PDB file of C-alpha atoms in Angstrom:
ATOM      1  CA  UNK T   7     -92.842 248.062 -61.936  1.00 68.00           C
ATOM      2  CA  UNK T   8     -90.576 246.054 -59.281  1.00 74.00           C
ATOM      3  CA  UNK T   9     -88.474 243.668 -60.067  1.00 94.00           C
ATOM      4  CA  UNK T  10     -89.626 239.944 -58.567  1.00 94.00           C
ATOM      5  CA  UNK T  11     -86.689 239.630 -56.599  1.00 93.00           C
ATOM      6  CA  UNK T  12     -87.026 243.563 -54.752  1.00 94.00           C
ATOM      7  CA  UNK T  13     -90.799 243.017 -54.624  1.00 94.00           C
ATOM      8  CA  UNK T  14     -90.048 239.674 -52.680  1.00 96.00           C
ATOM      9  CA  UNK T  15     -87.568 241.469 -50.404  1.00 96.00           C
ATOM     10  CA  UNK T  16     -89.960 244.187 -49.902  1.00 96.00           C
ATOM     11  CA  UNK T  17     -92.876 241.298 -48.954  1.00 97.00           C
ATOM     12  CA  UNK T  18     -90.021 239.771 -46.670  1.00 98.00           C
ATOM     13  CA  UNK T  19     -89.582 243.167 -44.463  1.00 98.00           C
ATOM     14  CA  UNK T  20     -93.409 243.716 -44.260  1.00 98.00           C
ATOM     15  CA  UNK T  21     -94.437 240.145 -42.975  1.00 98.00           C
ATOM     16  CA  UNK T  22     -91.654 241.053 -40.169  1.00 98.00           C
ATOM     17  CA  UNK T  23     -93.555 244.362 -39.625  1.00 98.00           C
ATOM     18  CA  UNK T  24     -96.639 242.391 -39.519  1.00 98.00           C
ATOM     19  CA  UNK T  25     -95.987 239.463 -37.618  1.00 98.00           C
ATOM     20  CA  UNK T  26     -94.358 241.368 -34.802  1.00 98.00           C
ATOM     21  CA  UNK T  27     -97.209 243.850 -35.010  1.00 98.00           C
ATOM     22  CA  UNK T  28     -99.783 241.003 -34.672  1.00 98.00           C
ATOM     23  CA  UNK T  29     -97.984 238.927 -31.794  1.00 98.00           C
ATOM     24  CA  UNK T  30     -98.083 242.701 -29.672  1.00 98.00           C
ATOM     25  CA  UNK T  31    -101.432 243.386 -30.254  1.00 98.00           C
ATOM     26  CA  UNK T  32    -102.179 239.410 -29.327  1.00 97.00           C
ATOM     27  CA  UNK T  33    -100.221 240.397 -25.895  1.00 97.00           C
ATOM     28  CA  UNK T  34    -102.775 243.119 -25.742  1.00 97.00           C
ATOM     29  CA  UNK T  35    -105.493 240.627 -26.271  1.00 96.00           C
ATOM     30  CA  UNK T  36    -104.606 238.530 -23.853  1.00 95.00           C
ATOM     31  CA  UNK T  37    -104.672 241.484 -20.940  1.00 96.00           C
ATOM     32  CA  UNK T  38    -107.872 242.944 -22.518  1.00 96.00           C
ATOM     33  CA  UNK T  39    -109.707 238.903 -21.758  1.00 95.00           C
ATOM     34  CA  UNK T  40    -107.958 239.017 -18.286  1.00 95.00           C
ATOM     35  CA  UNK T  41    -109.480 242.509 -17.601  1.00 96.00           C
ATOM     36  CA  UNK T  42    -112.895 241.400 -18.807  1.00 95.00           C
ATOM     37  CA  UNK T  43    -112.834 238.118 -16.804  1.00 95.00           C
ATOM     38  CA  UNK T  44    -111.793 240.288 -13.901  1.00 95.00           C
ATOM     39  CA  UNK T  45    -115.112 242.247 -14.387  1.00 96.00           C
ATOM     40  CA  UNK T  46    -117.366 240.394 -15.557  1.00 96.00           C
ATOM     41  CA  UNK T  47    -117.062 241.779 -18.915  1.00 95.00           C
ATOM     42  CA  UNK T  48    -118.402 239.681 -21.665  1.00 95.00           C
ATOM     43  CA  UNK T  49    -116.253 238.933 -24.329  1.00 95.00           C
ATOM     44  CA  UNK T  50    -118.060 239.797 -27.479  1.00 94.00           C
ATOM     45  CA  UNK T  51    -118.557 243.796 -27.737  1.00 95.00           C
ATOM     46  CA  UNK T  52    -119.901 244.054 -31.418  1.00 96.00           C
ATOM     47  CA  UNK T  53    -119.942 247.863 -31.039  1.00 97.00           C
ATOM     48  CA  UNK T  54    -115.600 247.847 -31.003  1.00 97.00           C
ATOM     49  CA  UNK T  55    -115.572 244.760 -33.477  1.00 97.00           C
ATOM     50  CA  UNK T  56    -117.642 247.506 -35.715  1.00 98.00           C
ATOM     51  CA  UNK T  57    -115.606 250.655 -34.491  1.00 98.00           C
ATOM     52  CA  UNK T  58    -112.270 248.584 -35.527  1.00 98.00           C
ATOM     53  CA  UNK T  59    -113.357 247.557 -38.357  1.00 98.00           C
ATOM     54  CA  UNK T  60    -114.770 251.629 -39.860  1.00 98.00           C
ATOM     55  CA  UNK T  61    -110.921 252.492 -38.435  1.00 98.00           C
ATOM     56  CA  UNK T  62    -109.165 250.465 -41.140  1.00 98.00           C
ATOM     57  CA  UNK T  63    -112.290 251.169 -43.949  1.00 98.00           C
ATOM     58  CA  UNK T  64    -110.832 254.783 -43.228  1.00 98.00           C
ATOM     59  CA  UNK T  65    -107.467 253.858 -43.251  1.00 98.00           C
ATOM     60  CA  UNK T  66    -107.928 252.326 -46.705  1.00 98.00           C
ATOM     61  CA  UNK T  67    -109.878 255.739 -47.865  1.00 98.00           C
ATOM     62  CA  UNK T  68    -107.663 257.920 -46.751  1.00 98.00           C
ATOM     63  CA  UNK T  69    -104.413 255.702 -48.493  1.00 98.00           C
ATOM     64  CA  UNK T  70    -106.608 255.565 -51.481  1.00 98.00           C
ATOM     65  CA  UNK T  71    -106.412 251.337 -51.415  1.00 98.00           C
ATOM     66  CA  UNK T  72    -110.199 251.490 -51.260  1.00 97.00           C
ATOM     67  CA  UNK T  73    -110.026 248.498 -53.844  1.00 98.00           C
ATOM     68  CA  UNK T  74    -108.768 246.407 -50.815  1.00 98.00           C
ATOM     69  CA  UNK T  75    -111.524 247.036 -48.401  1.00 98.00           C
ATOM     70  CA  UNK T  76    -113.544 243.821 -48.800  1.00 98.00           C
ATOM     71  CA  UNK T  77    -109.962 241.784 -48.070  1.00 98.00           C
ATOM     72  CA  UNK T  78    -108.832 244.157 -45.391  1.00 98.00           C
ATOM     73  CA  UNK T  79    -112.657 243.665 -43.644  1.00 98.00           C
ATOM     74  CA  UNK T  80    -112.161 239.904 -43.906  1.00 98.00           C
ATOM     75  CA  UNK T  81    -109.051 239.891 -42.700  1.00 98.00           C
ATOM     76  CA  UNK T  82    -110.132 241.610 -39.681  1.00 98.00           C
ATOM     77  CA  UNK T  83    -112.994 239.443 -38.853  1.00 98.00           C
ATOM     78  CA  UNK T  84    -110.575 236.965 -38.911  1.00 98.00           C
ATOM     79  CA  UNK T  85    -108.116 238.825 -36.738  1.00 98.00           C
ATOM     80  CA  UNK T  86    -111.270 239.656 -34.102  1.00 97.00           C
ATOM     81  CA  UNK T  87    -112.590 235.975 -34.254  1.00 97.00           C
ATOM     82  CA  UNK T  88    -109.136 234.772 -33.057  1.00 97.00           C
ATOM     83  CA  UNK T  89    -108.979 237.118 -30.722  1.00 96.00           C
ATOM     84  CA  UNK T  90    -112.017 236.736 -29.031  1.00 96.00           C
ATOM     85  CA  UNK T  91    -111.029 232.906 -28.787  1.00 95.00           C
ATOM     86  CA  UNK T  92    -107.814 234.109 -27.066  1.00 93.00           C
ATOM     87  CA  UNK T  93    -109.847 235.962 -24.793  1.00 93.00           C
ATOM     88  CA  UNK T  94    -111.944 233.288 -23.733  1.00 90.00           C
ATOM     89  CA  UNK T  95    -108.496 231.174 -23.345  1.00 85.00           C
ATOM     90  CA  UNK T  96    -108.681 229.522 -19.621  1.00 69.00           C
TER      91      UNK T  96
END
């Protein structure tokens, strides 16, 4: 087992992984909503929300962290739901 202080640094470097990670794919949001608006596109496509969401199920099998799936899918919903309000963003 990790010490508190190493698991805390270890924490540290992965919310600067993840918060970069999150604010790109946000950018990509944000051009994704401009495309759609640009064509008409609605918003909500419950087929990707799906797709995205048996992508990181998989990820989870194939890392065996299947014990996190339930999180990890809640997360995501999360993740989509703000997303699809940056999308419809003005």
């Amino acid at each position: 087992m990790l010490d508190l202080e190493t698991s805390r640094e270890t924490i540290d470097e992965l919310d600067r992984v993840i918060a970069t990670a999150y604010s790109t794919r946000l950018v990509l949001v944000k051009n994704i909503g401009a495309y759609k608006k640009a064509n008409n596109i609605n918003v909500l496509d419950e087929n990707r929300e799906q797709q995205v969401l048996s992508n990181v199920t998989e990820i989870l099998k194939t890392n065996n962290l299947e014990e996190y799936t339930q999180d990890v899918i809640n997360l995501y919903k999360y993740i989509m739901d703000i997303s699809k309000n940056k999308q419809n963003e003005k």
